[in-house]
Coordinates of N, CA, C and O in Angstrom, one line a residue:
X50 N 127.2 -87.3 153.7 CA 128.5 -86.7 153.7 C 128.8 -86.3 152.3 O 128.4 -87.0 151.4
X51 N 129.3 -85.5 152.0 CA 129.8 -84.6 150.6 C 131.2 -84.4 150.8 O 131.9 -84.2 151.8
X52 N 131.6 -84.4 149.0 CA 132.9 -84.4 149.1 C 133.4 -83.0 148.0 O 132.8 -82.6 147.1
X53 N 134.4 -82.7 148.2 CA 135.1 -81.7 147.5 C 136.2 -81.5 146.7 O 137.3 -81.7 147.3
X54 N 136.3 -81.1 145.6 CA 137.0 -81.0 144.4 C 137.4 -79.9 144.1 O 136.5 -79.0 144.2
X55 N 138.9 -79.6 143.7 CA 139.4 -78.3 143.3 C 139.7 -78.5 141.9 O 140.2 -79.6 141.8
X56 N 139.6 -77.6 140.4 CA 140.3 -77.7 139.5 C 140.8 -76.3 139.1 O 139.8 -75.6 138.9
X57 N 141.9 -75.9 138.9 CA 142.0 -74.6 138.1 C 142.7 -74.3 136.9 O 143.4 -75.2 136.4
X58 N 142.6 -73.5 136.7 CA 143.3 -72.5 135.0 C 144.0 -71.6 135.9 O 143.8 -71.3 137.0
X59 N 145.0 -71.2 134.8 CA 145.8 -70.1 135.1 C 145.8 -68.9 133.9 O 146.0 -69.3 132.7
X60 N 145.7 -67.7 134.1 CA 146.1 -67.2 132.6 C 146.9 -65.5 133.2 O 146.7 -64.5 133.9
X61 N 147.8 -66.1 132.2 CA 148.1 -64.3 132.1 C 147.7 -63.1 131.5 O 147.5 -62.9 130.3
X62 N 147.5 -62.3 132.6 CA 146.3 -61.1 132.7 C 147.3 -60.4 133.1 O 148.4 -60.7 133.5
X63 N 146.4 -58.7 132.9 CA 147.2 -57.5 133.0 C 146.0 -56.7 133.4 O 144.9 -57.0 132.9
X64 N 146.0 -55.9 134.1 CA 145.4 -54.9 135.5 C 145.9 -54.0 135.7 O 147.0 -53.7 135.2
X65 N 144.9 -52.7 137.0 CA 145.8 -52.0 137.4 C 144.3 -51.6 138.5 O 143.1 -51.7 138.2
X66 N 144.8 -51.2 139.6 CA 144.1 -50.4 140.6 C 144.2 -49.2 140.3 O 145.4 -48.8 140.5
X67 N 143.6 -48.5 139.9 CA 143.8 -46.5 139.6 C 143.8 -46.2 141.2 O 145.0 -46.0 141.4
X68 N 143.1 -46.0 142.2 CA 143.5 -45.4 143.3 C 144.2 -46.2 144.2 O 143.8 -46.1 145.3
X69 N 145.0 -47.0 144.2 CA 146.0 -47.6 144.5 C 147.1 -46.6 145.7 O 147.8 -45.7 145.2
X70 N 147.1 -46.9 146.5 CA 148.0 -46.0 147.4 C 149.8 -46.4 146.8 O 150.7 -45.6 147.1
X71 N 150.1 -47.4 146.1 CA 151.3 -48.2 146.1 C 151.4 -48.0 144.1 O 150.8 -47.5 143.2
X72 N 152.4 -48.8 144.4 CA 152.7 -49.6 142.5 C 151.5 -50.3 142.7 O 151.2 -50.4 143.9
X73 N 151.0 -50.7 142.3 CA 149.7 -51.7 142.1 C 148.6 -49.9 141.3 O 147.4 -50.2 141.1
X74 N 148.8 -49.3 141.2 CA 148.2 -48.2 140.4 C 148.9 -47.7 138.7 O 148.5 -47.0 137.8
X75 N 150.3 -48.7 139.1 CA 150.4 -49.0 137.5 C 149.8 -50.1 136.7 O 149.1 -51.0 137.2
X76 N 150.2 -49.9 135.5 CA 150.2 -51.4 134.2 C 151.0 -51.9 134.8 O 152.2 -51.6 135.1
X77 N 150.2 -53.2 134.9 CA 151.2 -54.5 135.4 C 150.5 -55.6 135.4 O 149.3 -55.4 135.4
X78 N 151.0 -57.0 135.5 CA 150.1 -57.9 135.1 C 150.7 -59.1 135.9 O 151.9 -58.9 136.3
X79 N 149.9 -60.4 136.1 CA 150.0 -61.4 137.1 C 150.1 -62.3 136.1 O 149.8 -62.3 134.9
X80 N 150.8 -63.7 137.0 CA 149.8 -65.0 136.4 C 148.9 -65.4 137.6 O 149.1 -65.5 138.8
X81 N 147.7 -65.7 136.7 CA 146.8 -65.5 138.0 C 146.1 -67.1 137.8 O 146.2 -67.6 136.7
X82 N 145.5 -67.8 139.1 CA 144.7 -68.9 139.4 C 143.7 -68.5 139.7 O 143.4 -67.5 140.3
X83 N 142.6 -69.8 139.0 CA 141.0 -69.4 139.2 C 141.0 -70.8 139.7 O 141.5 -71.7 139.0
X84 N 140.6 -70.9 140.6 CA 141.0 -72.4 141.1 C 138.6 -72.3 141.7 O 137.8 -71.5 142.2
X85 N 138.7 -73.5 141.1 CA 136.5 -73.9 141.6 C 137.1 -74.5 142.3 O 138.2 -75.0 142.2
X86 N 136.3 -74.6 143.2 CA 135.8 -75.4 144.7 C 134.4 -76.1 144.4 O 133.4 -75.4 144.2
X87 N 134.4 -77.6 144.4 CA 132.9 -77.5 144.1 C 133.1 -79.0 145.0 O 134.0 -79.8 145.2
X88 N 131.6 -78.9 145.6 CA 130.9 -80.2 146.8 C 130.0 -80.8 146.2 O 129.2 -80.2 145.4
X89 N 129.9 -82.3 146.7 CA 128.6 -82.5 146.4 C 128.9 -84.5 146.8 O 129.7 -84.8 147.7
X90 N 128.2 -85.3 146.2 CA 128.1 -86.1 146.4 C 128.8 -87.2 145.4 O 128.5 -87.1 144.3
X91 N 129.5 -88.1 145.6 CA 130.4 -89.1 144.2 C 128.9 -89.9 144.1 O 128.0 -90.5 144.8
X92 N 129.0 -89.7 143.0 CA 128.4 -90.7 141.7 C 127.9 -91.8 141.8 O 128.6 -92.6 141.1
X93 N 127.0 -92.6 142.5 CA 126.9 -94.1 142.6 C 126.3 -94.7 141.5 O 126.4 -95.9 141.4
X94 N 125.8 -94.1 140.6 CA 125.1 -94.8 139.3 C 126.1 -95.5 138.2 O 126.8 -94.9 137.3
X95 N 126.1 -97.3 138.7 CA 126.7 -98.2 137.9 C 127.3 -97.8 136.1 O 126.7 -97.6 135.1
X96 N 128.3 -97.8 136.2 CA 128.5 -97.9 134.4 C 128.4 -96.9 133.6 O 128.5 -97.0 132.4
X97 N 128.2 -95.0 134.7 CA 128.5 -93.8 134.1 C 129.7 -93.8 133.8 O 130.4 -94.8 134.2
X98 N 130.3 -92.7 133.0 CA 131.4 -92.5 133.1 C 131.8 -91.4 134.3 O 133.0 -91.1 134.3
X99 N 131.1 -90.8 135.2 CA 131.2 -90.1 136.6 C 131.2 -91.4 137.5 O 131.3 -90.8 138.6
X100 N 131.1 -92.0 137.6 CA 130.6 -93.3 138.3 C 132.1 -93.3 139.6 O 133.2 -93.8 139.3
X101 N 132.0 -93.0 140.5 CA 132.7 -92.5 141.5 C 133.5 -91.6 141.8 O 134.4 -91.8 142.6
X102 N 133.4 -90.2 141.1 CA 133.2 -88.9 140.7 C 132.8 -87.7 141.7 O 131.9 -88.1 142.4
X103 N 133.1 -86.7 141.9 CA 131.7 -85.4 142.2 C 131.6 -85.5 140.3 O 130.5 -85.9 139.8
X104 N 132.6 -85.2 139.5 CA 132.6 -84.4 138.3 C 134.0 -84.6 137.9 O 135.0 -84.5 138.6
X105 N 133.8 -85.1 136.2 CA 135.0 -85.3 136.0 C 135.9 -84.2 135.7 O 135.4 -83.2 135.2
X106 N 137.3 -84.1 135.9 CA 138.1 -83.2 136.2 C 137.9 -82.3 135.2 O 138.0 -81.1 135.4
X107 N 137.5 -83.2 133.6 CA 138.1 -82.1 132.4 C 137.2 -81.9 132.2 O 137.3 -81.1 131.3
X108 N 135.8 -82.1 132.5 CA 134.4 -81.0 132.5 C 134.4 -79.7 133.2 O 133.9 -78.7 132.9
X109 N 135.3 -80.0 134.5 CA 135.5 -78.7 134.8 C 136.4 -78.0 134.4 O 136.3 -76.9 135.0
X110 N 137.1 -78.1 133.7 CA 138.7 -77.7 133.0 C 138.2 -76.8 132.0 O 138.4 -75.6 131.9
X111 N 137.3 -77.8 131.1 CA 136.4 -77.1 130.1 C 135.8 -75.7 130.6 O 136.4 -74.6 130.3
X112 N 134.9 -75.6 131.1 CA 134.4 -74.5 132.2 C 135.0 -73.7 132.2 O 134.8 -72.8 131.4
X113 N 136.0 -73.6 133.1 CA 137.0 -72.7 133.2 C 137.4 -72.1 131.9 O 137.1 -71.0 131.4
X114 N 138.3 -73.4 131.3 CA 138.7 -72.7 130.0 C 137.5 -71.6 129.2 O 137.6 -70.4 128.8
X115 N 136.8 -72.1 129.2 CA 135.8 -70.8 128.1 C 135.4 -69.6 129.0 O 135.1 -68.5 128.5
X116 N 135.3 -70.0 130.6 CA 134.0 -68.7 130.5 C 135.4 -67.9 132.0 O 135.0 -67.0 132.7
X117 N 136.6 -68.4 132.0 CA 137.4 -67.6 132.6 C 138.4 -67.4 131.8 O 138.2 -66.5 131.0
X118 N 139.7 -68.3 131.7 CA 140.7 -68.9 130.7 C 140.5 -68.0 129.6 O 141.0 -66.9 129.7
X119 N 139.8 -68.2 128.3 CA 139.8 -67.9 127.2 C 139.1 -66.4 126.9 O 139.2 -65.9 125.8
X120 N 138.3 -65.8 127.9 CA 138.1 -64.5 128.2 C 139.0 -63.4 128.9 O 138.7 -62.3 128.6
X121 N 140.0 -63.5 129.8 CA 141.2 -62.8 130.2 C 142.3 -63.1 130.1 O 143.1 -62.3 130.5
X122 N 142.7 -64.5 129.5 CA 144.0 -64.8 129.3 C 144.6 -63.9 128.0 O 143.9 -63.7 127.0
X123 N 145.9 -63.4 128.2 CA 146.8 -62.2 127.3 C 145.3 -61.1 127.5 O 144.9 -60.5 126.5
X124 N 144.9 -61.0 128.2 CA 144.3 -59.2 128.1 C 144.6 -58.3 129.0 O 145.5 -58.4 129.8
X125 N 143.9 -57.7 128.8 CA 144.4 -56.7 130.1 C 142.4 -56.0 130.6 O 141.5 -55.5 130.0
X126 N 142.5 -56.2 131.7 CA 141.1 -56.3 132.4 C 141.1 -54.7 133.0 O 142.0 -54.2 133.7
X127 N 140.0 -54.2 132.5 CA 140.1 -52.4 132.9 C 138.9 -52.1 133.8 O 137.9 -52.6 133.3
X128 N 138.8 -51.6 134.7 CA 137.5 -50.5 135.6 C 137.1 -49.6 134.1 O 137.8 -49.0 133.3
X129 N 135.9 -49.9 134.1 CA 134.7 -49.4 132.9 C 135.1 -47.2 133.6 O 134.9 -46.2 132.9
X130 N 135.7 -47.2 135.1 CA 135.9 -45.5 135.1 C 136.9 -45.3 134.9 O 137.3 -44.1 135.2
X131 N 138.0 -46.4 134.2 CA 139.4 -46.0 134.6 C 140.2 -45.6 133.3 O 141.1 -46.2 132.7
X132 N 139.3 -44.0 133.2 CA 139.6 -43.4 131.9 C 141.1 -43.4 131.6 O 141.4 -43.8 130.5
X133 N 142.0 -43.1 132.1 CA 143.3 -43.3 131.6 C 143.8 -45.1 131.4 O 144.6 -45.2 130.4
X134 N 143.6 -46.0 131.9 CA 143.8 -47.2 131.3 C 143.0 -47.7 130.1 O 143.5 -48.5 129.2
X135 N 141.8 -47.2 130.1 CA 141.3 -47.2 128.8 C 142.1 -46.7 127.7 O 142.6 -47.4 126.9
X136 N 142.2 -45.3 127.7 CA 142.8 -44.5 127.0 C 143.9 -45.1 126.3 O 144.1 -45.0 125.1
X137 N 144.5 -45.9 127.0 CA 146.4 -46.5 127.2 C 145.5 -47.5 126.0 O 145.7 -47.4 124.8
X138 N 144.9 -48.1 126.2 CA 144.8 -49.8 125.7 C 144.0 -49.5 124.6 O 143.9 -50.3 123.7
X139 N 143.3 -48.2 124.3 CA 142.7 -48.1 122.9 C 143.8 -47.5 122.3 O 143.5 -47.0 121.2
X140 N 145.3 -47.2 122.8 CA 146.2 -46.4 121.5 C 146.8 -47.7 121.1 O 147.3 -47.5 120.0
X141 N 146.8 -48.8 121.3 CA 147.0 -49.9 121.1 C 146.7 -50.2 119.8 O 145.9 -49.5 119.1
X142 N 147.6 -51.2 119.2 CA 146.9 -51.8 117.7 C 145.5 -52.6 118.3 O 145.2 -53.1 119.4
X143 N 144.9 -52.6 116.6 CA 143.5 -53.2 117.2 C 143.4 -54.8 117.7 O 142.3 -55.3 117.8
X144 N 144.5 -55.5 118.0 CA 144.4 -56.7 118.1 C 144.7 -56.6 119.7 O 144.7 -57.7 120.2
X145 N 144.9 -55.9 120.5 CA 145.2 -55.8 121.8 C 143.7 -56.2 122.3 O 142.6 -55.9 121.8
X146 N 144.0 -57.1 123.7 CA 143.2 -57.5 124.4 C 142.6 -56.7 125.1 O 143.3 -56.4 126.1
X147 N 141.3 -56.1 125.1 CA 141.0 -55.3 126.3 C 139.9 -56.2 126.7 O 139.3 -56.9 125.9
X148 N 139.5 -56.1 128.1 CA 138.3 -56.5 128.5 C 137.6 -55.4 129.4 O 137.7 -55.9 130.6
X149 N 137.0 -54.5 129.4 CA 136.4 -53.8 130.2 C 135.2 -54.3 131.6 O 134.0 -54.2 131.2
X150 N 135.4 -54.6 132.7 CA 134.8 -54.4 133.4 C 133.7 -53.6 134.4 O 133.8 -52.3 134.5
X151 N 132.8 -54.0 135.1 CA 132.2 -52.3 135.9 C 132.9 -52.9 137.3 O 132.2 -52.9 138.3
X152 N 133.7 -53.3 137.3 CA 134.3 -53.5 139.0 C 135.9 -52.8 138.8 O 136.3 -52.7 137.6
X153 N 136.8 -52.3 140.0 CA 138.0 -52.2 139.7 C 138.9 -54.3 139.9 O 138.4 -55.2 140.5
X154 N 139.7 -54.4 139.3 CA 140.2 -55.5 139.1 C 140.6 -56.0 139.9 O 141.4 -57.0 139.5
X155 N 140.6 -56.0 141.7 CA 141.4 -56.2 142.4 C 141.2 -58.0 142.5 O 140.4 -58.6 141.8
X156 N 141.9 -58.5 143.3 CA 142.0 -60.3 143.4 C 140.7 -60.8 144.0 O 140.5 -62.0 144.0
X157 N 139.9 -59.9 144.7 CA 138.6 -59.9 145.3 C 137.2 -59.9 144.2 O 136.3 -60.7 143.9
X158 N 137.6 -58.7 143.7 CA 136.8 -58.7 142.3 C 136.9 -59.4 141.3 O 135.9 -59.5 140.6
X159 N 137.7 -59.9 141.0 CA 138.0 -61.1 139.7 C 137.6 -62.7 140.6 O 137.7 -63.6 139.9
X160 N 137.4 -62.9 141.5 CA 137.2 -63.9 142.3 C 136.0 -64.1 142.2 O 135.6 -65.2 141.8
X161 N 135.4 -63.1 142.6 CA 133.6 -62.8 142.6 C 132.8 -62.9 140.8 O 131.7 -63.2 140.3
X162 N 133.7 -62.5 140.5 CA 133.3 -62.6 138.6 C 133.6 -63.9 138.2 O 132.7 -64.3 137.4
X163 N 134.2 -64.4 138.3 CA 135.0 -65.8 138.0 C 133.9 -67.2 138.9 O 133.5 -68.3 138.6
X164 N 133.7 -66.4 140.0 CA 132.4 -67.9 140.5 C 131.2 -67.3 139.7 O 130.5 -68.2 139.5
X165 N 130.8 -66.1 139.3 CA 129.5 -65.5 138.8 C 129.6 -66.2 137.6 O 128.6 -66.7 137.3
X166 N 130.5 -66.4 136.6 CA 131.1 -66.8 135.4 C 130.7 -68.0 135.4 O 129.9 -68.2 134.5
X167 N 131.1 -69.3 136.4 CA 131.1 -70.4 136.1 C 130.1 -70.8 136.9 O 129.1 -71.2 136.2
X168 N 129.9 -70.9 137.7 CA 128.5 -71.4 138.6 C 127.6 -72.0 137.9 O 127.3 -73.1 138.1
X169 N 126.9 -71.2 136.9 CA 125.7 -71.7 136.6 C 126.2 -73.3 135.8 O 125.4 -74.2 135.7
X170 N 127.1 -73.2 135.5 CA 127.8 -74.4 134.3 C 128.1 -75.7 135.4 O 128.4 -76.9 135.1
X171 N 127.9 -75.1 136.5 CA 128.3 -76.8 137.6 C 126.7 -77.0 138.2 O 126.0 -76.3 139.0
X172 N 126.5 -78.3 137.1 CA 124.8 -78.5 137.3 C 125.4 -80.7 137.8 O 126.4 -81.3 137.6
X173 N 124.3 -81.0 138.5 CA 124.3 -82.0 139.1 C 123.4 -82.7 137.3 O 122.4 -82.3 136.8
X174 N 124.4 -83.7 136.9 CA 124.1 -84.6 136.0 C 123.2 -86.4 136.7 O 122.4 -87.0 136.0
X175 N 123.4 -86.7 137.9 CA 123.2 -87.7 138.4 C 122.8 -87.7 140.0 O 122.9 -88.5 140.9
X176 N 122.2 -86.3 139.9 CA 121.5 -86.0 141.4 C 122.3 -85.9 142.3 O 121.9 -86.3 143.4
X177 N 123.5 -85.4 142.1 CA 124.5 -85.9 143.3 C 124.9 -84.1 144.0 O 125.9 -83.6 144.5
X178 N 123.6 -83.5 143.7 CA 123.7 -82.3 144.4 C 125.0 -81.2 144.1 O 125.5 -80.6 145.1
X179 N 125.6 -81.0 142.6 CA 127.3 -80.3 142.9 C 126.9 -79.3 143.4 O 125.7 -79.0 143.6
X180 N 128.0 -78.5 143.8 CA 127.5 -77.3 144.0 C 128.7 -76.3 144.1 O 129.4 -76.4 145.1
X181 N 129.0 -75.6 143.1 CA 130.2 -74.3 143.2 C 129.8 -73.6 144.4 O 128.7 -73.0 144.6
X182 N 131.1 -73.8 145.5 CA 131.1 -73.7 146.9 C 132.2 -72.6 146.8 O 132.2 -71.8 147.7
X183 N 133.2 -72.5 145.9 CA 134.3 -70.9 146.1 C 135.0 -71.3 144.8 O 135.1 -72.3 144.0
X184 N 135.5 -69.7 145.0 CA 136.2 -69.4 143.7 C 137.2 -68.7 144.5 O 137.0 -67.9 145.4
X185 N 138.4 -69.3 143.9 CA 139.9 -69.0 144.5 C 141.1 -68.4 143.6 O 142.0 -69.0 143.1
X186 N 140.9 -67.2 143.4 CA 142.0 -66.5 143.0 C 143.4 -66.3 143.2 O 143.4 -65.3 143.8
X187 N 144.3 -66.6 143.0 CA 145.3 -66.5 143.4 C 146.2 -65.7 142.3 O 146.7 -66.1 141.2
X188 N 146.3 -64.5 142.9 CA 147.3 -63.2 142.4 C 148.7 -63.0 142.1 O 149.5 -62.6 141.2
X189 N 148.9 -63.6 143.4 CA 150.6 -63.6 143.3 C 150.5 -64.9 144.1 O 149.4 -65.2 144.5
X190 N 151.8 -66.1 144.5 CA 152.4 -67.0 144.9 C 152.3 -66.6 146.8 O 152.9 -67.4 147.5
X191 N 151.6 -65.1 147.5 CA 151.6 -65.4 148.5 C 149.8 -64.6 149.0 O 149.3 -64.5 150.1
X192 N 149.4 -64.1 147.7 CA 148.3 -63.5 147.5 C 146.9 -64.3 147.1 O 146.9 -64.8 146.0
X193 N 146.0 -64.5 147.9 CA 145.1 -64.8 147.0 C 143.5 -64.7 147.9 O 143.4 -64.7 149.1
X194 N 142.4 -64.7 147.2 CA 141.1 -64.2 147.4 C 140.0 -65.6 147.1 O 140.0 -66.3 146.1
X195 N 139.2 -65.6 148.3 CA 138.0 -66.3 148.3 C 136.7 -65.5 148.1 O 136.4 -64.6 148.9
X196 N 135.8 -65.9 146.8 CA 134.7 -65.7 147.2 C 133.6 -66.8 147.1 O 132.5 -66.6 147.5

C-alpha cells in the first residue's frame, strides 16, 4: 500500500496568452500554486530522520523553492514567439524579471514544466519507492491544472 503527500509554493508570476480570444491576451499576473503530489511508501528504517515519512515536508519545500519558487516568482514568464511581450519586458530597466519559455504560459503548460522541473529531485533515499505522481497548478482560487 503507498501513501501520498502534497507540498506547495506559491509565487507571484506575470503572463499572457497572445492568441487569447478574452483578457487573458493581456499583461497580467496570478498568484499561482505548484502544489507536488508525490507516492510512495513511509519509511520503516529505525532511527532515520524520515523514519515514518514518504519525505520530509521541508525537503520538498526546498525543491520547489529553487527549481520552481525562485525561478518565476516576481517575473514575468513569456512564449519564446510572443514578440510583442518580449518587446514590452526588454523596454524594461535591466533588473526586470523576464523568463522566456518555448511553451505559451497557460496553467497547463506551467504544470507540465513545474513536474519536468522537479521530478528528477524526488529520488527514494530508503527504498521506499517516491515517486512525483502530479503537479498541480493552481491559477486562480477556482482555476487549476494537473499534469
Amino acid at each position: 500500500m503507498t501513501t501520498t503527500i502534497r507540498r506547495y509554493v506559491e509565487t507571484d508570476t506575470g503572463h499572457r496568452v497572445p492568441n487569447h480570444k478574452s483578457k487573458c491576451r493581456h499583461l497580467h499576473g496570478h498568484r499561482y500554486r505548484f502544489e507536488a503530489e508525490i507516492e510512495g511508501d513511509v519509511v520503516q528504517v529505525q532511527g532515520v530522520s524520515d523514519e515514518g515519512m514518504l519525505m520530509d515536508f521541508s525537503d520538498i519545500s526546498h525543491v520547489l523553492m529553487e527549481h520552481v519558487h525562485d525561478v518565476i516568482d516576481h517575473a514575468f514568464v513569456v512564449y519564446e514567439g510572443d514578440e510583442h511581450a518580449i518587446r514590452a519586458c526588454q523596454a524594461m530597466d535591466d533588473d526586470h524579471r523576464t523568463v522566456i519559455v518555448p511553451f505559451i504560459p497557460t496553467a497547463e503548460n506551467l504544470a507540465k514544466w513545474a513536474f519536468d522541473a522537479v521530478e528528477p529531485h524526488i529520488q527514494s533515499v530508503y527504498g521506499n519507492r517516491l515517486k512525483l505522481v502530479a503537479m498541480h497548478c493552481r491559477e486562480t482560487p477556482k482555476s487549476i491544472a494537473t499534469w
